[in-house]
Short mmCIF file of C-alpha atoms in Angstrom, two decimals:
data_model
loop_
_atom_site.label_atom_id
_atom_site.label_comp_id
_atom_site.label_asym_id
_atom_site.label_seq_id
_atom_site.Cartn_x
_atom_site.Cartn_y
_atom_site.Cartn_z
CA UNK A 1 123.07 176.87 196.08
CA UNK A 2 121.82 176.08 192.80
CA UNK A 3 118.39 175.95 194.41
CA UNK A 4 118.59 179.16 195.80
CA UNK A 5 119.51 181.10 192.36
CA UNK A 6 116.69 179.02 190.48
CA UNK A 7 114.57 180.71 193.63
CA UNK A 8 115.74 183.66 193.74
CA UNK A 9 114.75 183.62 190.10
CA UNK A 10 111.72 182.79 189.98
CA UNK A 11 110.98 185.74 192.42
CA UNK A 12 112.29 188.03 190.00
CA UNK A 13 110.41 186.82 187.32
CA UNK A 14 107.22 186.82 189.80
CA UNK A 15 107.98 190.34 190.25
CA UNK A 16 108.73 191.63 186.64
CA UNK A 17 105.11 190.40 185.86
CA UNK A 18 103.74 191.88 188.49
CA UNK A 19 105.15 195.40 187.07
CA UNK A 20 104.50 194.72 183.92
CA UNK A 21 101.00 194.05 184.89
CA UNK A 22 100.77 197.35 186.67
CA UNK A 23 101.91 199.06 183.23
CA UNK A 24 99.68 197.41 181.48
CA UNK A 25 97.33 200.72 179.51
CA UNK A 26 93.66 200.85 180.39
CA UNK A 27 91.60 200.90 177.74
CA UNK A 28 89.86 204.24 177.41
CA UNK A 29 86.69 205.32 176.48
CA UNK A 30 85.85 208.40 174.94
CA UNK A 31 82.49 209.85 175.44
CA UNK A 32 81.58 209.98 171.58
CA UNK A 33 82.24 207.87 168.63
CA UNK A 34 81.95 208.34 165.35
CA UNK A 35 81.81 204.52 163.40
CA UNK A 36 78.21 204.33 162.44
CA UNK A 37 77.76 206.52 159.56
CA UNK A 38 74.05 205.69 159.50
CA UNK A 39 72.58 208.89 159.51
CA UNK A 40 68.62 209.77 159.13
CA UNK A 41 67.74 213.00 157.34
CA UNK A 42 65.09 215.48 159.27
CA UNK A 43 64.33 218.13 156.64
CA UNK A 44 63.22 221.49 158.56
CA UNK A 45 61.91 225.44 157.59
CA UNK A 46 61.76 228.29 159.40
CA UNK A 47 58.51 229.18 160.96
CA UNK A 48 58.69 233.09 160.41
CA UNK A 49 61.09 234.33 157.91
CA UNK A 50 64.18 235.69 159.88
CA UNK A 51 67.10 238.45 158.25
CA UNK A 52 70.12 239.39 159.92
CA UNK A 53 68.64 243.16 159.69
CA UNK A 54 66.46 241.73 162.31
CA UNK A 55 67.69 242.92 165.92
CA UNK A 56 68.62 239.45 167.43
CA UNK A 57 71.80 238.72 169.76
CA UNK A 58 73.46 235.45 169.63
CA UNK A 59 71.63 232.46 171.72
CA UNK A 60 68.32 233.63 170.95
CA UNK A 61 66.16 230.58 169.72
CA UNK A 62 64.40 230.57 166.82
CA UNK A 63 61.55 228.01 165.79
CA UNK A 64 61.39 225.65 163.09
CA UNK A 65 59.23 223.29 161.58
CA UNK A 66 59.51 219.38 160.63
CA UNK A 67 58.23 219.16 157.04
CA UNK A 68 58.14 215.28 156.64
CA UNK A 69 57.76 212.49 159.58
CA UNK A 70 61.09 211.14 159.88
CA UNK A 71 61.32 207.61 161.32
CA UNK A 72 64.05 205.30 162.61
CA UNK A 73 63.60 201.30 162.76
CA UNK A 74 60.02 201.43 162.75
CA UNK A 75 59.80 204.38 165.32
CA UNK A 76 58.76 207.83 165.10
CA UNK A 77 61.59 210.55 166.16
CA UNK A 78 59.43 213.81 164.54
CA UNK A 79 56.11 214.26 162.77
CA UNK A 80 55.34 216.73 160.16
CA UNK A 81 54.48 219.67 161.75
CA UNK A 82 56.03 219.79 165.00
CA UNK A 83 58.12 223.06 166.23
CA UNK A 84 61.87 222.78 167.35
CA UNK A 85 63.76 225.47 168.33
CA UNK A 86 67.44 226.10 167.21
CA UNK A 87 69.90 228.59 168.13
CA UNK A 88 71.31 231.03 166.55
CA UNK A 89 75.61 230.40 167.63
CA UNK A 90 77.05 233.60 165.19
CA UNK A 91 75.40 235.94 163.12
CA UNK A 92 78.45 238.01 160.63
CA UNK A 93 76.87 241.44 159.80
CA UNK A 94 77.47 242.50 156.31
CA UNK A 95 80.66 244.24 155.88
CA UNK A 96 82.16 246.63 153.34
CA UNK A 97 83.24 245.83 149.80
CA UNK A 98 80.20 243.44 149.40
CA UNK A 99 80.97 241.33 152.22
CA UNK A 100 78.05 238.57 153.15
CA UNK A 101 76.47 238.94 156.46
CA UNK A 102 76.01 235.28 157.91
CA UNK A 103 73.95 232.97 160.21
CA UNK A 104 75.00 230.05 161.71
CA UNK A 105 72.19 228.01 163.46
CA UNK A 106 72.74 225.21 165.51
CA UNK A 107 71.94 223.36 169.00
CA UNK A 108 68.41 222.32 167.44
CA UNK A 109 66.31 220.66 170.35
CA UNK A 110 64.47 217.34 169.39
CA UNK A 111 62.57 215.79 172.38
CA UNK A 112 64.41 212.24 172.59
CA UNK A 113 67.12 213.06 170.94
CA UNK A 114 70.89 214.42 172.35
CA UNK A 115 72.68 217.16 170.91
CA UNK A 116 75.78 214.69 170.60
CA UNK A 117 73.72 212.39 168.17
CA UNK A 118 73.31 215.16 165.58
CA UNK A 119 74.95 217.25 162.88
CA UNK A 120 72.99 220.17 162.64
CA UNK A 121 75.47 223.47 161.59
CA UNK A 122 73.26 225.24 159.54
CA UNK A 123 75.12 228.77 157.63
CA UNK A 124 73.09 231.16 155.55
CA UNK A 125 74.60 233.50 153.89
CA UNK A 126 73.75 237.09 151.93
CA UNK A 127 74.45 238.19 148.84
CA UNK A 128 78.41 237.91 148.27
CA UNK A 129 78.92 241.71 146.11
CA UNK A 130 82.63 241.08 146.38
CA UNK A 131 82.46 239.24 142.36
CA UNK A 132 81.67 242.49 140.94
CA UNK A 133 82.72 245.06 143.93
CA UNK A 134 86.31 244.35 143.55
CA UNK A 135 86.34 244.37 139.67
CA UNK A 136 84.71 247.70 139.88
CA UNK A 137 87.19 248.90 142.52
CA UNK A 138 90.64 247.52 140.72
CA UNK A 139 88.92 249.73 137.41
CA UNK A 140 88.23 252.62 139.43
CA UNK A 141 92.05 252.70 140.91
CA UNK A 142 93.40 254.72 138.25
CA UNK A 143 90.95 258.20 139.07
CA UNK A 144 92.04 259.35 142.34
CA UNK A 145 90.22 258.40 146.03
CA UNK A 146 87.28 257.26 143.68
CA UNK A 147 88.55 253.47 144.02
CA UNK A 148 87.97 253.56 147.71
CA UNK A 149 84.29 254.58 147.42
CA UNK A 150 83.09 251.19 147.15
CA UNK A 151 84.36 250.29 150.52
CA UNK A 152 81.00 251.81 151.11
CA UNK A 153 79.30 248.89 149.34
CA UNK A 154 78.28 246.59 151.84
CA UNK A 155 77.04 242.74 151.17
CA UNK A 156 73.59 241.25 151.54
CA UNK A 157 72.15 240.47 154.57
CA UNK A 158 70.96 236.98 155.31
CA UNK A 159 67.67 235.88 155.33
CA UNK A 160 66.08 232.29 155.92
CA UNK A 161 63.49 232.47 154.40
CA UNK A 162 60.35 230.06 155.04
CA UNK A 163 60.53 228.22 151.87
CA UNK A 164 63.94 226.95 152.64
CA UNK A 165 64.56 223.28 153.46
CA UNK A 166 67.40 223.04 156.04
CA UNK A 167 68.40 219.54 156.68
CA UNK A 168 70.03 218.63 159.36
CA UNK A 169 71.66 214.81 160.59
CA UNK A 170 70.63 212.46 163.07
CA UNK A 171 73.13 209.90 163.66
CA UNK A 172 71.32 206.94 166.05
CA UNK A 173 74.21 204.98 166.72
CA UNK A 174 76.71 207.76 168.00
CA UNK A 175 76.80 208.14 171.64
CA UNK B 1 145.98 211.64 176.79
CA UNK B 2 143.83 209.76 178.68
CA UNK B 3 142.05 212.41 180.11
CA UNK B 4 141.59 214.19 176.75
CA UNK B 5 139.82 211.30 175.18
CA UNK B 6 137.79 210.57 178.43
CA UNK B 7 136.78 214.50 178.16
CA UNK B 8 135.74 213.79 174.51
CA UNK B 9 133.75 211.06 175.02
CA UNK B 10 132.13 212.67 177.97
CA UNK B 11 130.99 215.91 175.56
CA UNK B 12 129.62 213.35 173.05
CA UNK B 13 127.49 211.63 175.36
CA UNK B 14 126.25 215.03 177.11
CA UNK B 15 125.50 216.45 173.29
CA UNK B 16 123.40 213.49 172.87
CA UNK B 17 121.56 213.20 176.13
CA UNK B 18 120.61 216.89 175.77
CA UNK B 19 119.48 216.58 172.21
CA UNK B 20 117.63 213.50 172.68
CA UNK B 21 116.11 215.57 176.18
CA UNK B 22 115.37 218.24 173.70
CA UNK B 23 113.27 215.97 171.47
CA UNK B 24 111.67 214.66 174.58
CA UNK B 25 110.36 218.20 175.07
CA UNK B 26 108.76 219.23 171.74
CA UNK B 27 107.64 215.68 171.93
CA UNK B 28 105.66 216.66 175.20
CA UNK B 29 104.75 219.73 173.83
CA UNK B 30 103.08 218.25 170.15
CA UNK B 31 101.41 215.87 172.26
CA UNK B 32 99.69 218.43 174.70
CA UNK B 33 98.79 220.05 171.47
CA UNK B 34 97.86 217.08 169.18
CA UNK B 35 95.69 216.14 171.99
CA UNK B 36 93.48 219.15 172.99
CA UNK B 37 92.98 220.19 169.78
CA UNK B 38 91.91 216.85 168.59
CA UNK B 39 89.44 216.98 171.68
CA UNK B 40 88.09 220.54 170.17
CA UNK B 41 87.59 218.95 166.97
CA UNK B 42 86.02 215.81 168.19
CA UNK B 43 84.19 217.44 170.93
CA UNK B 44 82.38 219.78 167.88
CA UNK B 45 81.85 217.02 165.45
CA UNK B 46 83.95 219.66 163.02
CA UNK B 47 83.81 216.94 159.85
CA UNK B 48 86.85 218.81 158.26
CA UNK B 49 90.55 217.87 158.51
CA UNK B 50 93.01 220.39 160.88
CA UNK B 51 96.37 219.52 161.53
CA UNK B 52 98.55 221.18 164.50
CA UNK B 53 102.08 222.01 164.53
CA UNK B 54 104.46 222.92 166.99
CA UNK B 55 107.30 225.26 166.05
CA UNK B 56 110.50 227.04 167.95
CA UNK B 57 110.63 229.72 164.81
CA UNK B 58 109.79 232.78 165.39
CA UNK B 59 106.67 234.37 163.65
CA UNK B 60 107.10 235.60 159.77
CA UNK B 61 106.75 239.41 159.08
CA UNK B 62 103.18 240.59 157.62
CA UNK B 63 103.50 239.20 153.87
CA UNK B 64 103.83 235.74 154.70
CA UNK B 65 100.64 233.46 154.03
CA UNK B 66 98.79 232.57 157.09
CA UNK B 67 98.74 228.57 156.72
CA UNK B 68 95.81 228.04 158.78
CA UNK B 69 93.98 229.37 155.85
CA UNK B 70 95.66 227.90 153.13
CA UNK B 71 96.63 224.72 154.34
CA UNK B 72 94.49 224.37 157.24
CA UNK B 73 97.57 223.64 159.41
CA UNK B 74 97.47 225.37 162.92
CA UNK B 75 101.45 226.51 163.60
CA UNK B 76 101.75 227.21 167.34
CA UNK B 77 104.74 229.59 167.70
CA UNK B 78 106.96 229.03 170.97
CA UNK B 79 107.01 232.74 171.93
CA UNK B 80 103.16 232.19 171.97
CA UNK B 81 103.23 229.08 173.62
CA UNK B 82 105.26 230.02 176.85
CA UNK B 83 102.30 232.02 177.65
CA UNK B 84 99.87 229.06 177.91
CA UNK B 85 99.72 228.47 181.26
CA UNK B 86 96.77 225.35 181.38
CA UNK B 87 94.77 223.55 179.09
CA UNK B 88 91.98 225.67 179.03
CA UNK B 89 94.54 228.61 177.88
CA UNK B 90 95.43 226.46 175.74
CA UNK B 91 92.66 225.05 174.10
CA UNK B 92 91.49 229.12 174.05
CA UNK B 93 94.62 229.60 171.28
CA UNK B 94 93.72 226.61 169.15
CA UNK B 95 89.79 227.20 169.31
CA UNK B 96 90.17 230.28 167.72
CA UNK B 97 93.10 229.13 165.14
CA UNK B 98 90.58 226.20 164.53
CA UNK B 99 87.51 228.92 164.19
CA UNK B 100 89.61 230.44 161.46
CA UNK B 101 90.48 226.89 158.98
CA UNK B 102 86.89 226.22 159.56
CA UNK B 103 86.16 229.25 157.87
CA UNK B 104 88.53 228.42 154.82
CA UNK B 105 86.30 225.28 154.11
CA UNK B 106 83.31 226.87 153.53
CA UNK B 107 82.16 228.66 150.37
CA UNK B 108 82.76 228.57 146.92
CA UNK B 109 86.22 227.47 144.99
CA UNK B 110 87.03 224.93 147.97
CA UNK B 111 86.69 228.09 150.14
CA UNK B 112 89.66 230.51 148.12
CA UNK B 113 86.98 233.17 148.44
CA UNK B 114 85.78 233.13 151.46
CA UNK B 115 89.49 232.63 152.81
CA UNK B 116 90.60 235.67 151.18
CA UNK B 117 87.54 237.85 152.63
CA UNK B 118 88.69 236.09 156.14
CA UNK B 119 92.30 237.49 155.41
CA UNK B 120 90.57 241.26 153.87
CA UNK B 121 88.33 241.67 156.14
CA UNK B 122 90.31 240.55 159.36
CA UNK B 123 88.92 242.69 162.06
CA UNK B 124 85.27 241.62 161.42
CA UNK B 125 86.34 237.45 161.11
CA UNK B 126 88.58 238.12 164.39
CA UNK B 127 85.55 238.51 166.47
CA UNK B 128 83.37 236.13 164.64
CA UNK B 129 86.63 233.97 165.31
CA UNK B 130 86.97 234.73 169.13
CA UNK B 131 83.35 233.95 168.99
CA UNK B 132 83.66 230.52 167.68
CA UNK B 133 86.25 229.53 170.04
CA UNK B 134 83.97 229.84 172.96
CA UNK B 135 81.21 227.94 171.50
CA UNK B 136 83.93 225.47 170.88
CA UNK B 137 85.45 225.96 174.08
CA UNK B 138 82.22 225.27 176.08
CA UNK B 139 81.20 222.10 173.58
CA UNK B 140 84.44 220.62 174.31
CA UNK B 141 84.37 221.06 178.52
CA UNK B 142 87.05 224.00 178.61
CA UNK B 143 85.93 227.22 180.31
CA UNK B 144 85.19 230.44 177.75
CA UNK B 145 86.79 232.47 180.66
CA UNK B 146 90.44 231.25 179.46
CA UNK B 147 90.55 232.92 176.24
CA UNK B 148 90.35 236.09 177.91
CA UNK B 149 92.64 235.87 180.25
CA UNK B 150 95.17 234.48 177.06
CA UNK B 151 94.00 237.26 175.29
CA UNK B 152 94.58 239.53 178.14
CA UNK B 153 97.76 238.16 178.69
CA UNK B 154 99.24 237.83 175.10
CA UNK B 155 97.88 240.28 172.73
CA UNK B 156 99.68 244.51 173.53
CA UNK B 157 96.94 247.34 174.07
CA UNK B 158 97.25 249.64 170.57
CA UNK B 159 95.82 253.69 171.05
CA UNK B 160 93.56 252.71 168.03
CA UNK B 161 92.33 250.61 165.40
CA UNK B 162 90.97 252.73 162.99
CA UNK B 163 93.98 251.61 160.56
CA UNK B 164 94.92 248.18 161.86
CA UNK B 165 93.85 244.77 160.41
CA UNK B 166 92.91 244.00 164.19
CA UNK B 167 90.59 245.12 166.83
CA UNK B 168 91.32 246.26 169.83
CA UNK B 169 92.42 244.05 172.42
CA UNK B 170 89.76 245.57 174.96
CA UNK B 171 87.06 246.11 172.42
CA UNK B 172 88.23 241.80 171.50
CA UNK B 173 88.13 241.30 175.37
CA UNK B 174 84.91 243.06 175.65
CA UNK B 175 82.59 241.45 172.60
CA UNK B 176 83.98 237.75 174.18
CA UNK B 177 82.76 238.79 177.88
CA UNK B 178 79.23 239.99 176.44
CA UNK B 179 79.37 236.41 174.15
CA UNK B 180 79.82 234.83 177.36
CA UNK B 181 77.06 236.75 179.35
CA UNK B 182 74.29 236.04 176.71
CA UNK B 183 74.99 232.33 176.00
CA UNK B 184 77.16 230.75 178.67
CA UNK B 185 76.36 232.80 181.95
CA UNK B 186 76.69 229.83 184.18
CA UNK B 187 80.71 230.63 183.83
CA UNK B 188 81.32 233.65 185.05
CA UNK B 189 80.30 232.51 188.40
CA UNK B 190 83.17 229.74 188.09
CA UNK B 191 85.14 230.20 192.10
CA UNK B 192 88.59 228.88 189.96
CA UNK B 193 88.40 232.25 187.24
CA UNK B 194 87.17 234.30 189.90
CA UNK B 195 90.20 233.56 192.09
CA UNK B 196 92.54 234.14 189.40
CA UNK B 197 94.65 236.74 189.29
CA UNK B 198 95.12 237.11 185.16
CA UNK B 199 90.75 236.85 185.06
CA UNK B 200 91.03 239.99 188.25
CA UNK B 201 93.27 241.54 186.04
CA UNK B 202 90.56 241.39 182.96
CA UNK B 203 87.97 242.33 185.72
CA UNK B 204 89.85 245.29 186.88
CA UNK B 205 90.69 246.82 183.39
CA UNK B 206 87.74 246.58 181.75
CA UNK B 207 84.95 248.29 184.15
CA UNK B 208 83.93 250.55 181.95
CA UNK B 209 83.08 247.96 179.34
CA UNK B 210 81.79 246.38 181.32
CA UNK B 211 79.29 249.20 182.69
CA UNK B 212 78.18 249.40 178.86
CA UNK B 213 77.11 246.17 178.67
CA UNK B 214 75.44 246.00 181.86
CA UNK B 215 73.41 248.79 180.43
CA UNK B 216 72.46 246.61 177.45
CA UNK B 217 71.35 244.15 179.48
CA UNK B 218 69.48 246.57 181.85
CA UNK B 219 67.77 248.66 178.72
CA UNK B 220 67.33 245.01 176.55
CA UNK B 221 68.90 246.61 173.88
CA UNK B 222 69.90 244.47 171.00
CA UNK B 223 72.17 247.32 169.78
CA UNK B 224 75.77 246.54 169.04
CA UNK B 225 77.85 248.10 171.77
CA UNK B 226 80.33 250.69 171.14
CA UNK B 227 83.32 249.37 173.10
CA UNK B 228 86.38 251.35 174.12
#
């Protein structure tokens, strides 16, 4: 009898393990990851001077060029020079009361190199009016409808101009 | 006597299975959040911190201070919520929630200023907004097609705008569709949006949008549209 429990035991326990081994988590992997923060630098201008007065939609590319050689363990990734093409994700027109149009950039192409290995956001942005537009506005107030005539101000546009460094990140080690 | 005290003891233990069923829930529910929104954020290498909360409240009247711009904390309202049918609706809501605390990083002052022109200027940073969530949208795997079917599905159709801090739903619905067309065509062909009835729905009420933007496209204007 006592034979049979001590069997019938063990089966149990032979069982529990088996069940526990069927919980047991997988281990997952995500398809990035961020540890390395080794990052190399590629410094970048615009090859024609672009404004958001410029008719352009969103996802048009625009072209940029390296300005330095940028190298990672004794390899080239981009020579001085070369063109890459970005994208243009948003563009903010300029809005009343001084608002800032705005240009985001991103999605650069470099040949060898995936979009998931980079930071690359660049924003430009136009002349903010709002510092002095609202001031003026707030003093204004007091002499009827004349306050709401600088809704009629608008803000800068934005304009990359070719003489701007944009730098964006390549991060070898990410996946 | 007996029975009374069995009765009792039988209400105490109900009271606790349905409150600890309860938790269970919003448990569920944070964690669907937590983890699609974390996914957006990964997904767009966004290097700034966004939390996400979960809340059965109802929505504050107009005065309160929206919290994804001040604190960069997403709330997700239930009465929202129950609209979110899968996780690309769902990831549609947060992707544009996250567009906006993205926005309150940048800029001067930690971003006060260019928060408050987000919170003036409203209509204009909704549609940059809607925009955003695509591209986040697409980065992250979801389909751009969901937002507008939660849009579609969540946000009432007002006569006009002219003196409202928000667009137009259709005019909204109508700028996201056109995003979609220039950058991401490859979705609109997508069999599982084209056999849904909310996306028909979208399809159905917004033809005449729709014909204005196929006449951008036809004349390659790069002239903003003039939605209704």
């Amino acid at each position: 009898m006592n034979r049979f429990v001590f069997f019938v035991l063990m089966l149990c326990l032979m069982f529990s393990s088996v069940c526990y081994a069927g919980e047991t988590p997988e281990i997952k992997t995500l398809p990035y990851n961020y540890l390395s923060v080794r990052s190399v630098p590629i410094k970048l201008s615009i090859a024609e001077e672009f404004t958001t007065k410029e008719p352009l939609n969103e996802g048009d590319t625009l072209k940029f060029i390296v300005r330095k050689d940028v190298y990672y363990n004794g390899k080239s990734i981009v020579k001085a020079g070369d063109i890459i093409n970005g994208r243009i994700e948003t563009i903010i027109t300029a809005g009343m009361n001084g608002f800032p149009a705005e240009i985001i950039v991103d999605d650069f192409e470099i040949p060898g190199i995936k979009s998931t290995q980079m930071q690359s956001t660049y924003i430009k942005k136009g002349q903010n009016r709002c510092f002095w537009v609202y001031p003026l506005k707030w003093a204004l107030t007091p002499i009827p409808f004349v306050g709401s005539l600088t809704n009629f101000i608008k803000g800068g546009h934005a304009r990359i101009k070719t003489k701007d460094i944009i730098t964006i990140y390549y991060y070898p080690e990410w996946l | 006597m007996k029975k009374i005290i069995a009765i009792c003891i039988l209400l105490l233990c109900s009271n606790a299975v349905f409150a600890s069923a309860f938790l269970e829930e919003q448990n569920a529910i944070q964690s669907r959040i937590d983890r699609i929104g974390t996914d957006l954020l990964n997904y767009n290498k966004i290097p700034k911190r966004i939390v996400f909360t979960y809340t059965t409240k109802t929505k504050k009247a107009l005065l309160s201070t929206d919290k994804t711009l001040t604190k960069r904390q997403v709330i997700i309202y239930d009465g929202l919520y129950q609209s979110v049918q899968t996780d690309d609706e769902l990831a549609a809501m947060l992707a544009h929630e996250i567009s906006t605390a993205v926005k309150s990083y940048s800029g001067i002052w930690g971003g006060a200023l260019d928060s408050i022109q987000v919170a003036l200027g409203s209509k204009k940073f909704e549609t940059v907004a809607d925009k955003r969530a695509v591209d986040y949208m697409v980065h992250a795997g979801y389909s751009p097609l969901a937002l507008i079917i939660f849009i579609n599905k969540t946000c009432p159709q007002k006569r006009t705008d002219r003196f409202s801090r928000h667009n137009l739903t259709s005019k909204r619905l109508a700028r996201i569709y056109e995003y979609i067309t220039y950058k991401y065509p490859q979705y609109l062909t997508d069999e599982n949006y084209i056999n849904n009835e909310y996306y028909q729905n979208f399809l159905l009420t917004s033809v005449n949008n729709r014909k204005l933007l196929e006449e951008k496209i036809q004349t390659k204007s790069t002239k903003e549209v003039k939605y209704e």
